[in-house]
Amino acid sequence: MKNQRNITFTISLLFVLTLFSCNGDKVTKKDITIIPEPAVIEYGNGYFKIDDKTLVIADTNNPEIFKLANTLIERLNSAADLDIKIKKQSKNINQIILELLENEDLGEEGYHLLVQNNIVRLQANKAAGLFYGIQTIFQLLPVDIFSYQKVNNIEWHIPCVEITDKPRFSWRGMHLDVSRHFFPPEFIKKYIDIIALHKMNIFHWHLTDDNGWRIEINKYPGLTDISAWRVDREDKHWKEREPQKEDEKATYGGFYTQEEIREIVEYAGSKYVRVLPEIEMPGHTSEVFAAYPEYSCTGKIFTVRPGSYWPNSEIFCAGNDSVFVFLEGILSEVINLFPFEYIHIGGDEADKTRWKACPKCQSRINKENLKDEDELQSYFIKRIEKYLTSRNKKLIGWDEILEGGLASDATVMSWRGLDGGIAAAKLGHDVIMCPGTHCYFDHYQADPESQPLAIGGYTNLKKVYSFNPIPKSLNKDEEAYVLGGQANVWTEYIPDPEHIEYMALPRMTALAEVLWTPENKRNWRNFRKRLIIQYERFDRLGINYYNSKQ
Ligand code: TNX
């Protein structure tokens, strides 16, 4: 009896093994074009074929998992023209299983994907990991899976591989300046799609700056009635734009309503992208004084600037308490719109000329025992941080917030090289690295002669790919403060969405690999080969890009 049971067991085990092992040609590295490159790939034999009988198995009682299963079948059923259903379980073996499984090694965003001839099993610790695993499945399929049209006469094969993958950094960001030029909500969603396609997870939304206020604030309607609009000088070079004349109407600009913002934030959430709003202060704020001149030092009325000016002298008065009431009123609405734990308050390039001459600012310096205007800026930021902390939010600022003393729990975004980030990490503060040298996608990406007009600089694809967010001068403990990196897309010279895509891609593709892939697995030559297929994906998705080879 015992023997018989053993035999039955052995036979069923053999049956299971042959069933689940991969048959067919050996899969090789060149068959796989995943970007960013996964941490670990093992190659099997043959492929899993998706057809109408394939089932997606997922916990349909869990709304988040059910939604993820839907994102998988929607693309399969549209581009691949299949009719795949989601089931909770099935005896059928032709299935793609999505499941949550406690596995600390995979962290918040990692996944494990096993593709065999008869079955695909995607496991993750958290839903975000399943989302990234699904992105990987799409990239294992023929590129036509990215097509908006139905594509017939294709075998939808997933090569047999085993992938264990998770990101190197938790902060993988893309910034976009919507003040210098305004871009419609539909494009913001497309930008978020592109972020998610690259397994990046932060959208830093630069919502306010001198050239236009872009977020509806119910308490202060002047911000969208007046500060969101400037005169149209689009036919002139950014630096040669005459200010608004007395008899002129400001017609160029726009803003996002709170309803649009809520929708965008929710949309981003469904793609595991968190939205970081930026409200600039104390500088880069002259547009505010077009509607509310009382919050500047001089009280003078300004018009919203249609182009550049330097330096940024028109900044919030730091000696006037009503400025803080105003800013807290704004931030209170911002906090209600954005669930992300961080709020970015800018802090960059504030010229202190007005503060030096302002009696209120000088009296604040005296009363608070501050040494100089740098310490006054630090006072300003610390006061705002106190408010944010009281509302359970964390403050992020550009590296200038180090000057005059860093607020106690502030996170620093290091843009003027890595030094600000290094200093902040050494002080025990979290840091996001986005140095102008490697992460400014408003800079030229090739010989300026061959490119549309840009702000200057030169950052080609290879340079972005060589970026390392961890400076050598940090020790192991300090390294841990570097949350990751991001690229910034300032739009003084970028007036429309196609141009944004052109400037962002493929440099963003390189940055995505820098921020996701283990450093020792990064390989420029191999990346360039995979890039060719990535371009085909962009083509299918209707995304513009610069056909860069270096
Ligand atoms: C500096 S980076 C700025 C922006 C400009 C950008 C142009 C930073 C924090 N401030 O206001 O748009 O340079 O590259």
PDB file of C-alpha atoms in Angstrom, residues 194-480:
ATOM      1  CA  ILE A 194       5.380  57.654 -19.610  1.00  0.00           C
ATOM      2  CA  ILE A 195       6.673  57.829 -16.037  1.00  0.00           C
ATOM      3  CA  ALA A 196       4.911  54.560 -15.174  1.00  0.00           C
ATOM      4  CA  LEU A 197       6.109  52.902 -18.387  1.00  0.00           C
ATOM      5  CA  HIS A 198       9.637  53.467 -17.067  1.00  0.00           C
ATOM      6  CA  LYS A 199       8.827  52.058 -13.615  1.00  0.00           C
ATOM      7  CA  MET A 200       9.370  55.518 -12.180  1.00  0.00           C
ATOM      8  CA  ASN A 201       7.142  56.509  -9.309  1.00  0.00           C
ATOM      9  CA  ILE A 202       7.182  60.262  -8.597  1.00  0.00           C
ATOM     10  CA  PHE A 203       5.686  63.104 -10.600  1.00  0.00           C
ATOM     11  CA  HIS A 204       7.012  66.420  -9.264  1.00  0.00           C
ATOM     12  CA  TRP A 205       4.500  69.019 -10.423  1.00  0.00           C
ATOM     13  CA  HIS A 206       6.072  72.509 -10.456  1.00  0.00           C
ATOM     14  CA  LEU A 207       2.758  74.364 -10.201  1.00  0.00           C
ATOM     15  CA  THR A 208       3.794  77.928  -9.479  1.00  0.00           C
ATOM     16  CA  ASP A 209       6.485  80.289 -10.730  1.00  0.00           C
ATOM     17  CA  ASP A 210       6.931  83.831 -12.000  1.00  0.00           C
ATOM     18  CA  ASN A 211       5.308  83.138 -15.355  1.00  0.00           C
ATOM     19  CA  GLY A 212       1.989  81.809 -14.122  1.00  0.00           C
ATOM     20  CA  TRP A 213       0.141  80.312 -11.138  1.00  0.00           C
ATOM     21  CA  ARG A 214      -1.456  76.988 -12.139  1.00  0.00           C
ATOM     22  CA  ILE A 215      -3.477  75.623  -9.229  1.00  0.00           C
ATOM     23  CA  GLU A 216      -6.969  76.697  -8.271  1.00  0.00           C
ATOM     24  CA  ILE A 217      -7.145  77.911  -4.670  1.00  0.00           C
ATOM     25  CA  ASN A 218     -10.709  78.596  -3.572  1.00  0.00           C
ATOM     26  CA  LYS A 219      -9.714  80.999  -0.834  1.00  0.00           C
ATOM     27  CA  TYR A 220      -7.682  83.207  -3.205  1.00  0.00           C
ATOM     28  CA  PRO A 221      -9.430  83.404  -6.597  1.00  0.00           C
ATOM     29  CA  GLY A 222      -7.061  86.175  -7.757  1.00  0.00           C
ATOM     30  CA  LEU A 223      -4.398  83.506  -8.205  1.00  0.00           C
ATOM     31  CA  THR A 224      -6.322  81.947 -11.080  1.00  0.00           C
ATOM     32  CA  ASP A 225      -8.231  85.029 -12.266  1.00  0.00           C
ATOM     33  CA  ILE A 226      -5.064  87.099 -12.573  1.00  0.00           C
ATOM     34  CA  SER A 227      -1.813  85.291 -11.687  1.00  0.00           C
ATOM     35  CA  ALA A 228      -2.452  82.454 -14.161  1.00  0.00           C
ATOM     36  CA  TRP A 229      -2.445  84.731 -17.230  1.00  0.00           C
ATOM     37  CA  ARG A 230       0.191  86.677 -19.098  1.00  0.00           C
ATOM     38  CA  VAL A 231       0.447  88.477 -22.397  1.00  0.00           C
ATOM     39  CA  ASP A 232       1.205  86.326 -25.412  1.00  0.00           C
ATOM     40  CA  ARG A 233       4.802  86.898 -26.526  1.00  0.00           C
ATOM     41  CA  GLU A 234       5.339  83.401 -27.865  1.00  0.00           C
ATOM     42  CA  ASP A 235       6.748  84.775 -31.099  1.00  0.00           C
ATOM     43  CA  LYS A 236       9.694  86.320 -29.212  1.00  0.00           C
ATOM     44  CA  HIS A 237      12.803  84.780 -27.671  1.00  0.00           C
ATOM     45  CA  TRP A 238      12.241  84.027 -23.955  1.00  0.00           C
ATOM     46  CA  LYS A 239      14.769  86.655 -22.922  1.00  0.00           C
ATOM     47  CA  GLU A 240      13.448  89.377 -25.212  1.00  0.00           C
ATOM     48  CA  ARG A 241       9.839  89.582 -24.149  1.00  0.00           C
ATOM     49  CA  GLU A 242       8.446  92.979 -23.388  1.00  0.00           C
ATOM     50  CA  PRO A 243       6.332  93.152 -20.210  1.00  0.00           C
ATOM     51  CA  GLN A 244       2.578  93.660 -20.402  1.00  0.00           C
ATOM     52  CA  LYS A 245       1.594  97.168 -21.554  1.00  0.00           C
ATOM     53  CA  GLU A 246      -1.131  99.178 -19.872  1.00  0.00           C
ATOM     54  CA  ASP A 247      -3.776  98.683 -22.543  1.00  0.00           C
ATOM     55  CA  GLU A 248      -3.010  94.979 -23.050  1.00  0.00           C
ATOM     56  CA  LYS A 249      -5.005  91.990 -21.841  1.00  0.00           C
ATOM     57  CA  ALA A 250      -3.268  88.900 -20.466  1.00  0.00           C
ATOM     58  CA  THR A 251      -4.618  85.989 -22.502  1.00  0.00           C
ATOM     59  CA  TYR A 252      -1.901  83.330 -22.434  1.00  0.00           C
ATOM     60  CA  GLY A 253      -1.842  80.713 -19.659  1.00  0.00           C
ATOM     61  CA  GLY A 254      -4.276  78.539 -17.769  1.00  0.00           C
ATOM     62  CA  PHE A 255      -4.610  76.567 -14.574  1.00  0.00           C
ATOM     63  CA  TYR A 256      -5.817  73.243 -13.241  1.00  0.00           C
ATOM     64  CA  THR A 257      -9.106  73.216 -11.365  1.00  0.00           C
ATOM     65  CA  GLN A 258      -9.214  71.325  -8.093  1.00  0.00           C
ATOM     66  CA  GLU A 259     -11.421  68.757  -9.758  1.00  0.00           C
ATOM     67  CA  GLU A 260      -8.852  68.225 -12.525  1.00  0.00           C
ATOM     68  CA  ILE A 261      -6.107  67.911  -9.941  1.00  0.00           C
ATOM     69  CA  ARG A 262      -8.025  65.313  -7.943  1.00  0.00           C
ATOM     70  CA  GLU A 263      -8.609  63.338 -11.106  1.00  0.00           C
ATOM     71  CA  ILE A 264      -4.946  63.505 -12.111  1.00  0.00           C
ATOM     72  CA  VAL A 265      -3.771  62.471  -8.643  1.00  0.00           C
ATOM     73  CA  GLU A 266      -6.140  59.499  -8.711  1.00  0.00           C
ATOM     74  CA  TYR A 267      -5.035  58.586 -12.216  1.00  0.00           C
ATOM     75  CA  ALA A 268      -1.396  58.716 -11.129  1.00  0.00           C
ATOM     76  CA  GLY A 269      -2.221  56.563  -8.106  1.00  0.00           C
ATOM     77  CA  SER A 270      -3.645  53.857 -10.352  1.00  0.00           C
ATOM     78  CA  LYS A 271      -0.189  53.742 -11.989  1.00  0.00           C
ATOM     79  CA  TYR A 272       1.663  53.783  -8.671  1.00  0.00           C
ATOM     80  CA  VAL A 273       2.954  57.283  -9.343  1.00  0.00           C
ATOM     81  CA  ARG A 274       2.850  59.688  -6.398  1.00  0.00           C
ATOM     82  CA  VAL A 275       2.334  63.356  -7.139  1.00  0.00           C
ATOM     83  CA  LEU A 276       4.573  65.887  -5.411  1.00  0.00           C
ATOM     84  CA  PRO A 277       3.101  69.406  -5.654  1.00  0.00           C
ATOM     85  CA  GLU A 278       5.487  72.347  -5.568  1.00  0.00           C
ATOM     86  CA  ILE A 279       4.359  75.759  -4.345  1.00  0.00           C
ATOM     87  CA  GLU A 280       7.297  78.171  -4.631  1.00  0.00           C
ATOM     88  CA  MET A 281       8.352  80.446  -1.779  1.00  0.00           C
ATOM     89  CA  PRO A 282       9.828  82.852  -0.822  1.00  0.00           C
ATOM     90  CA  GLY A 283      11.135  83.553  -4.374  1.00  0.00           C
ATOM     91  CA  HIS A 284       9.914  82.770  -7.904  1.00  0.00           C
ATOM     92  CA  THR A 285       6.636  84.313  -6.807  1.00  0.00           C
ATOM     93  CA  SER A 286       6.233  87.612  -8.695  1.00  0.00           C
ATOM     94  CA  GLU A 287       3.095  86.273 -10.441  1.00  0.00           C
ATOM     95  CA  VAL A 288       1.356  86.221  -7.051  1.00  0.00           C
ATOM     96  CA  PHE A 289       1.872  89.982  -6.661  1.00  0.00           C
ATOM     97  CA  ALA A 290      -0.077  90.629  -9.848  1.00  0.00           C
ATOM     98  CA  ALA A 291      -3.148  89.724  -7.801  1.00  0.00           C
ATOM     99  CA  TYR A 292      -1.975  90.180  -4.200  1.00  0.00           C
ATOM    100  CA  PRO A 293       0.679  92.939  -4.150  1.00  0.00           C
ATOM    101  CA  GLU A 294       0.276  93.332  -0.387  1.00  0.00           C
ATOM    102  CA  TYR A 295       2.367  90.203   0.231  1.00  0.00           C
ATOM    103  CA  SER A 296       5.545  91.576  -1.363  1.00  0.00           C
ATOM    104  CA  CYS A 297       7.931  93.925   0.465  1.00  0.00           C
ATOM    105  CA  THR A 298       7.137  96.938  -1.712  1.00  0.00           C
ATOM    106  CA  GLY A 299       3.390  96.449  -2.169  1.00  0.00           C
ATOM    107  CA  LYS A 300       3.855  97.393  -5.817  1.00  0.00           C
ATOM    108  CA  ILE A 301       1.498  95.807  -8.390  1.00  0.00           C
ATOM    109  CA  PHE A 302       3.185  93.629 -10.983  1.00  0.00           C
ATOM    110  CA  THR A 303       1.965  92.053 -14.145  1.00  0.00           C
ATOM    111  CA  VAL A 304       2.700  88.382 -14.826  1.00  0.00           C
ATOM    112  CA  ARG A 305       5.922  88.180 -16.760  1.00  0.00           C
ATOM    113  CA  PRO A 306       5.814  86.728 -20.235  1.00  0.00           C
ATOM    114  CA  GLY A 307       9.511  85.810 -20.246  1.00  0.00           C
ATOM    115  CA  SER A 308      12.692  85.986 -18.258  1.00  0.00           C
ATOM    116  CA  TYR A 309      14.136  88.579 -15.957  1.00  0.00           C
ATOM    117  CA  TRP A 310      16.987  88.343 -13.495  1.00  0.00           C
ATOM    118  CA  PRO A 311      17.485  88.409 -10.542  1.00  0.00           C
ATOM    119  CA  ASN A 312      14.315  87.240  -8.773  1.00  0.00           C
ATOM    120  CA  SER A 313      13.951  90.214  -6.451  1.00  0.00           C
ATOM    121  CA  GLU A 314      10.170  90.265  -6.064  1.00  0.00           C
ATOM    122  CA  ILE A 315       9.716  87.750  -3.289  1.00  0.00           C
ATOM    123  CA  PHE A 316       7.362  87.268  -0.340  1.00  0.00           C
ATOM    124  CA  CYS A 317       7.893  89.675   2.534  1.00  0.00           C
ATOM    125  CA  ALA A 318       9.301  87.682   5.445  1.00  0.00           C
ATOM    126  CA  GLY A 319       8.470  90.316   8.040  1.00  0.00           C
ATOM    127  CA  ASN A 320       4.732  90.410   7.405  1.00  0.00           C
ATOM    128  CA  ASP A 321       2.709  87.858   9.380  1.00  0.00           C
ATOM    129  CA  SER A 322      -0.195  88.048   6.959  1.00  0.00           C
ATOM    130  CA  VAL A 323       2.112  86.465   4.328  1.00  0.00           C
ATOM    131  CA  PHE A 324       2.156  83.318   6.472  1.00  0.00           C
ATOM    132  CA  VAL A 325      -1.615  83.388   6.898  1.00  0.00           C
ATOM    133  CA  PHE A 326      -1.893  83.641   3.108  1.00  0.00           C
ATOM    134  CA  LEU A 327       0.570  80.796   2.495  1.00  0.00           C
ATOM    135  CA  GLU A 328      -1.004  78.553   5.106  1.00  0.00           C
ATOM    136  CA  GLY A 329      -4.394  79.165   3.494  1.00  0.00           C
ATOM    137  CA  ILE A 330      -2.951  78.020   0.181  1.00  0.00           C
ATOM    138  CA  LEU A 331      -1.075  75.063   1.629  1.00  0.00           C
ATOM    139  CA  SER A 332      -4.136  73.922   3.519  1.00  0.00           C
ATOM    140  CA  GLU A 333      -5.986  73.446   0.204  1.00  0.00           C
ATOM    141  CA  VAL A 334      -2.918  71.874  -1.423  1.00  0.00           C
ATOM    142  CA  ILE A 335      -2.696  69.388   1.441  1.00  0.00           C
ATOM    143  CA  ASN A 336      -6.314  68.398   0.917  1.00  0.00           C
ATOM    144  CA  LEU A 337      -5.700  67.734  -2.776  1.00  0.00           C
ATOM    145  CA  PHE A 338      -2.479  65.731  -2.627  1.00  0.00           C
ATOM    146  CA  PRO A 339      -2.303  62.594  -0.484  1.00  0.00           C
ATOM    147  CA  PHE A 340       1.507  62.230  -0.867  1.00  0.00           C
ATOM    148  CA  GLU A 341       3.319  62.707   2.451  1.00  0.00           C
ATOM    149  CA  TYR A 342       5.604  65.421   0.994  1.00  0.00           C
ATOM    150  CA  ILE A 343       5.010  69.012  -0.107  1.00  0.00           C
ATOM    151  CA  HIS A 344       7.731  70.878  -2.048  1.00  0.00           C
ATOM    152  CA  ILE A 345       8.015  74.547  -1.090  1.00  0.00           C
ATOM    153  CA  GLY A 346      10.667  75.598  -3.600  1.00  0.00           C
ATOM    154  CA  GLY A 347      13.148  77.827  -1.797  1.00  0.00           C
ATOM    155  CA  ASP A 348      15.469  78.374  -4.769  1.00  0.00           C
ATOM    156  CA  GLU A 349      17.030  81.518  -6.162  1.00  0.00           C
ATOM    157  CA  ALA A 350      15.438  84.051  -3.829  1.00  0.00           C
ATOM    158  CA  ASP A 351      17.292  87.333  -4.273  1.00  0.00           C
ATOM    159  CA  LYS A 352      17.286  89.106  -0.902  1.00  0.00           C
ATOM    160  CA  THR A 353      17.623  92.719  -2.179  1.00  0.00           C
ATOM    161  CA  ARG A 354      14.112  93.685  -1.070  1.00  0.00           C
ATOM    162  CA  TRP A 355      14.514  92.079   2.363  1.00  0.00           C
ATOM    163  CA  LYS A 356      17.608  94.203   2.969  1.00  0.00           C
ATOM    164  CA  ALA A 357      15.632  97.406   2.403  1.00  0.00           C
ATOM    165  CA  CYS A 358      12.347  96.301   3.988  1.00  0.00           C
ATOM    166  CA  PRO A 359      11.645  97.662   7.507  1.00  0.00           C
ATOM    167  CA  LYS A 360       9.388  94.709   8.350  1.00  0.00           C
ATOM    168  CA  CYS A 361      12.005  92.158   7.286  1.00  0.00           C
ATOM    169  CA  GLN A 362      14.716  93.996   9.193  1.00  0.00           C
ATOM    170  CA  SER A 363      12.581  94.186  12.299  1.00  0.00           C
ATOM    171  CA  ARG A 364      11.961  90.397  12.036  1.00  0.00           C
ATOM    172  CA  ILE A 365      15.723  89.853  11.827  1.00  0.00           C
ATOM    173  CA  ASN A 366      16.180  91.889  15.023  1.00  0.00           C
ATOM    174  CA  LYS A 367      13.289  90.376  16.922  1.00  0.00           C
ATOM    175  CA  GLU A 368      14.217  86.809  16.081  1.00  0.00           C
ATOM    176  CA  ASN A 369      17.918  87.420  16.679  1.00  0.00           C
ATOM    177  CA  LEU A 370      18.836  86.399  13.164  1.00  0.00           C
ATOM    178  CA  LYS A 371      22.278  87.049  11.762  1.00  0.00           C
ATOM    179  CA  ASP A 372      21.364  88.057   8.227  1.00  0.00           C
ATOM    180  CA  GLU A 373      18.936  87.602   5.314  1.00  0.00           C
ATOM    181  CA  ASP A 374      20.046  83.975   4.822  1.00  0.00           C
ATOM    182  CA  GLU A 375      18.915  83.240   8.336  1.00  0.00           C
ATOM    183  CA  LEU A 376      15.697  85.083   7.560  1.00  0.00           C
ATOM    184  CA  GLN A 377      15.086  82.687   4.674  1.00  0.00           C
ATOM    185  CA  SER A 378      15.771  79.825   7.051  1.00  0.00           C
ATOM    186  CA  TYR A 379      13.263  81.349   9.527  1.00  0.00           C
ATOM    187  CA  PHE A 380      10.720  81.518   6.697  1.00  0.00           C
ATOM    188  CA  ILE A 381      11.174  77.875   5.707  1.00  0.00           C
ATOM    189  CA  LYS A 382      11.195  76.641   9.306  1.00  0.00           C
ATOM    190  CA  ARG A 383       7.939  78.484   9.986  1.00  0.00           C
ATOM    191  CA  ILE A 384       6.346  76.838   6.961  1.00  0.00           C
ATOM    192  CA  GLU A 385       7.753  73.470   8.008  1.00  0.00           C
ATOM    193  CA  LYS A 386       6.130  73.869  11.411  1.00  0.00           C
ATOM    194  CA  TYR A 387       2.781  74.364   9.713  1.00  0.00           C
ATOM    195  CA  LEU A 388       3.297  71.386   7.387  1.00  0.00           C
ATOM    196  CA  THR A 389       4.316  69.166  10.292  1.00  0.00           C
ATOM    197  CA  SER A 390       1.156  70.175  12.145  1.00  0.00           C
ATOM    198  CA  ARG A 391      -0.748  68.877   9.118  1.00  0.00           C
ATOM    199  CA  ASN A 392       1.300  65.650   8.966  1.00  0.00           C
ATOM    200  CA  LYS A 393       3.263  66.578   5.880  1.00  0.00           C
ATOM    201  CA  LYS A 394       6.990  66.608   5.263  1.00  0.00           C
ATOM    202  CA  LEU A 395       8.789  69.503   3.618  1.00  0.00           C
ATOM    203  CA  ILE A 396      11.053  69.260   0.585  1.00  0.00           C
ATOM    204  CA  GLY A 397      13.019  72.202  -0.780  1.00  0.00           C
ATOM    205  CA  TRP A 398      15.725  72.979  -3.329  1.00  0.00           C
ATOM    206  CA  ASP A 399      19.246  72.957  -1.899  1.00  0.00           C
ATOM    207  CA  GLU A 400      19.185  76.712  -1.128  1.00  0.00           C
ATOM    208  CA  ILE A 401      17.154  75.805   1.974  1.00  0.00           C
ATOM    209  CA  LEU A 402      20.472  74.748   3.517  1.00  0.00           C
ATOM    210  CA  GLU A 403      21.560  78.390   3.596  1.00  0.00           C
ATOM    211  CA  GLY A 404      21.061  79.957   7.007  1.00  0.00           C
ATOM    212  CA  GLY A 405      20.296  76.575   8.596  1.00  0.00           C
ATOM    213  CA  LEU A 406      18.160  73.623   7.519  1.00  0.00           C
ATOM    214  CA  ALA A 407      14.649  73.109   8.913  1.00  0.00           C
ATOM    215  CA  SER A 408      14.635  70.171  11.323  1.00  0.00           C
ATOM    216  CA  ASP A 409      13.078  67.447   9.194  1.00  0.00           C
ATOM    217  CA  ALA A 410      13.486  68.885   5.696  1.00  0.00           C
ATOM    218  CA  THR A 411      14.378  66.774   2.655  1.00  0.00           C
ATOM    219  CA  VAL A 412      16.785  68.444   0.243  1.00  0.00           C
ATOM    220  CA  MET A 413      16.581  68.330  -3.522  1.00  0.00           C
ATOM    221  CA  SER A 414      20.127  68.863  -4.729  1.00  0.00           C
ATOM    222  CA  TRP A 415      20.174  70.643  -8.085  1.00  0.00           C
ATOM    223  CA  ARG A 416      23.327  72.800  -7.987  1.00  0.00           C
ATOM    224  CA  GLY A 417      25.516  69.729  -8.277  1.00  0.00           C
ATOM    225  CA  LEU A 418      25.736  67.052  -5.600  1.00  0.00           C
ATOM    226  CA  ASP A 419      27.253  69.224  -2.857  1.00  0.00           C
ATOM    227  CA  GLY A 420      23.967  70.356  -1.290  1.00  0.00           C
ATOM    228  CA  GLY A 421      22.856  66.737  -1.165  1.00  0.00           C
ATOM    229  CA  ILE A 422      26.153  65.641   0.375  1.00  0.00           C
ATOM    230  CA  ALA A 423      25.964  68.359   3.045  1.00  0.00           C
ATOM    231  CA  ALA A 424      22.350  67.467   3.871  1.00  0.00           C
ATOM    232  CA  ALA A 425      23.067  63.707   4.071  1.00  0.00           C
ATOM    233  CA  LYS A 426      25.997  64.395   6.386  1.00  0.00           C
ATOM    234  CA  LEU A 427      23.587  66.340   8.609  1.00  0.00           C
ATOM    235  CA  GLY A 428      21.281  63.315   8.639  1.00  0.00           C
ATOM    236  CA  HIS A 429      18.655  64.661   6.224  1.00  0.00           C
ATOM    237  CA  ASP A 430      17.018  62.803   3.376  1.00  0.00           C
ATOM    238  CA  VAL A 431      18.180  63.825  -0.071  1.00  0.00           C
ATOM    239  CA  ILE A 432      17.027  63.581  -3.667  1.00  0.00           C
ATOM    240  CA  MET A 433      19.756  64.045  -6.243  1.00  0.00           C
ATOM    241  CA  CYS A 434      18.988  65.958  -9.453  1.00  0.00           C
ATOM    242  CA  PRO A 435      22.225  67.766 -10.365  1.00  0.00           C
ATOM    243  CA  GLY A 436      22.088  70.101 -13.352  1.00  0.00           C
ATOM    244  CA  THR A 437      25.028  68.246 -14.879  1.00  0.00           C
ATOM    245  CA  HIS A 438      23.088  64.985 -15.416  1.00  0.00           C
ATOM    246  CA  CYS A 439      19.422  65.573 -14.676  1.00  0.00           C
ATOM    247  CA  TYR A 440      18.396  68.790 -16.449  1.00  0.00           C
ATOM    248  CA  PHE A 441      16.429  67.694 -19.456  1.00  0.00           C
ATOM    249  CA  ASP A 442      15.883  71.278 -20.594  1.00  0.00           C
ATOM    250  CA  HIS A 443      19.568  71.251 -21.642  1.00  0.00           C
ATOM    251  CA  TYR A 444      20.707  70.338 -25.146  1.00  0.00           C
ATOM    252  CA  GLN A 445      20.968  66.600 -25.764  1.00  0.00           C
ATOM    253  CA  ALA A 446      23.092  66.891 -28.919  1.00  0.00           C
ATOM    254  CA  ASP A 447      24.943  69.483 -30.968  1.00  0.00           C
ATOM    255  CA  PRO A 448      22.827  72.666 -30.647  1.00  0.00           C
ATOM    256  CA  GLU A 449      23.100  73.147 -34.420  1.00  0.00           C
ATOM    257  CA  SER A 450      20.997  70.015 -34.894  1.00  0.00           C
ATOM    258  CA  GLN A 451      18.471  70.788 -32.162  1.00  0.00           C
ATOM    259  CA  PRO A 452      15.538  73.066 -31.445  1.00  0.00           C
ATOM    260  CA  LEU A 453      16.426  76.112 -29.342  1.00  0.00           C
ATOM    261  CA  ALA A 454      17.099  75.146 -25.716  1.00  0.00           C
ATOM    262  CA  ILE A 455      18.160  76.966 -22.569  1.00  0.00           C
ATOM    263  CA  GLY A 456      21.808  75.917 -22.995  1.00  0.00           C
ATOM    264  CA  GLY A 457      23.970  73.227 -21.407  1.00  0.00           C
ATOM    265  CA  TYR A 458      24.792  69.860 -22.918  1.00  0.00           C
ATOM    266  CA  THR A 459      23.633  66.607 -21.386  1.00  0.00           C
ATOM    267  CA  ASN A 460      23.572  63.733 -23.797  1.00  0.00           C
ATOM    268  CA  LEU A 461      22.080  60.303 -23.204  1.00  0.00           C
ATOM    269  CA  LYS A 462      25.394  58.704 -22.280  1.00  0.00           C
ATOM    270  CA  LYS A 463      25.987  61.334 -19.629  1.00  0.00           C
ATOM    271  CA  VAL A 464      22.585  60.672 -18.065  1.00  0.00           C
ATOM    272  CA  TYR A 465      23.326  56.950 -18.172  1.00  0.00           C
ATOM    273  CA  SER A 466      26.611  57.526 -16.323  1.00  0.00           C
ATOM    274  CA  PHE A 467      24.880  59.305 -13.425  1.00  0.00           C
ATOM    275  CA  ASN A 468      25.409  57.866  -9.970  1.00  0.00           C
ATOM    276  CA  PRO A 469      23.184  59.414  -7.285  1.00  0.00           C
ATOM    277  CA  ILE A 470      25.482  58.116  -4.531  1.00  0.00           C
ATOM    278  CA  PRO A 471      28.566  60.351  -4.254  1.00  0.00           C
ATOM    279  CA  LYS A 472      31.821  58.679  -3.248  1.00  0.00           C
ATOM    280  CA  SER A 473      32.278  61.076  -0.342  1.00  0.00           C
ATOM    281  CA  LEU A 474      29.359  59.569   1.597  1.00  0.00           C
ATOM    282  CA  ASN A 475      29.939  56.669   3.954  1.00  0.00           C
ATOM    283  CA  LYS A 476      27.538  53.711   4.164  1.00  0.00           C
ATOM    284  CA  ASP A 477      25.357  55.303   6.849  1.00  0.00           C
ATOM    285  CA  GLU A 478      25.162  58.600   4.996  1.00  0.00           C
ATOM    286  CA  GLU A 479      24.356  56.864   1.703  1.00  0.00           C
ATOM    287  CA  ALA A 480      21.116  55.650   3.198  1.00  0.00           C
TER     288      ALA A 480
END
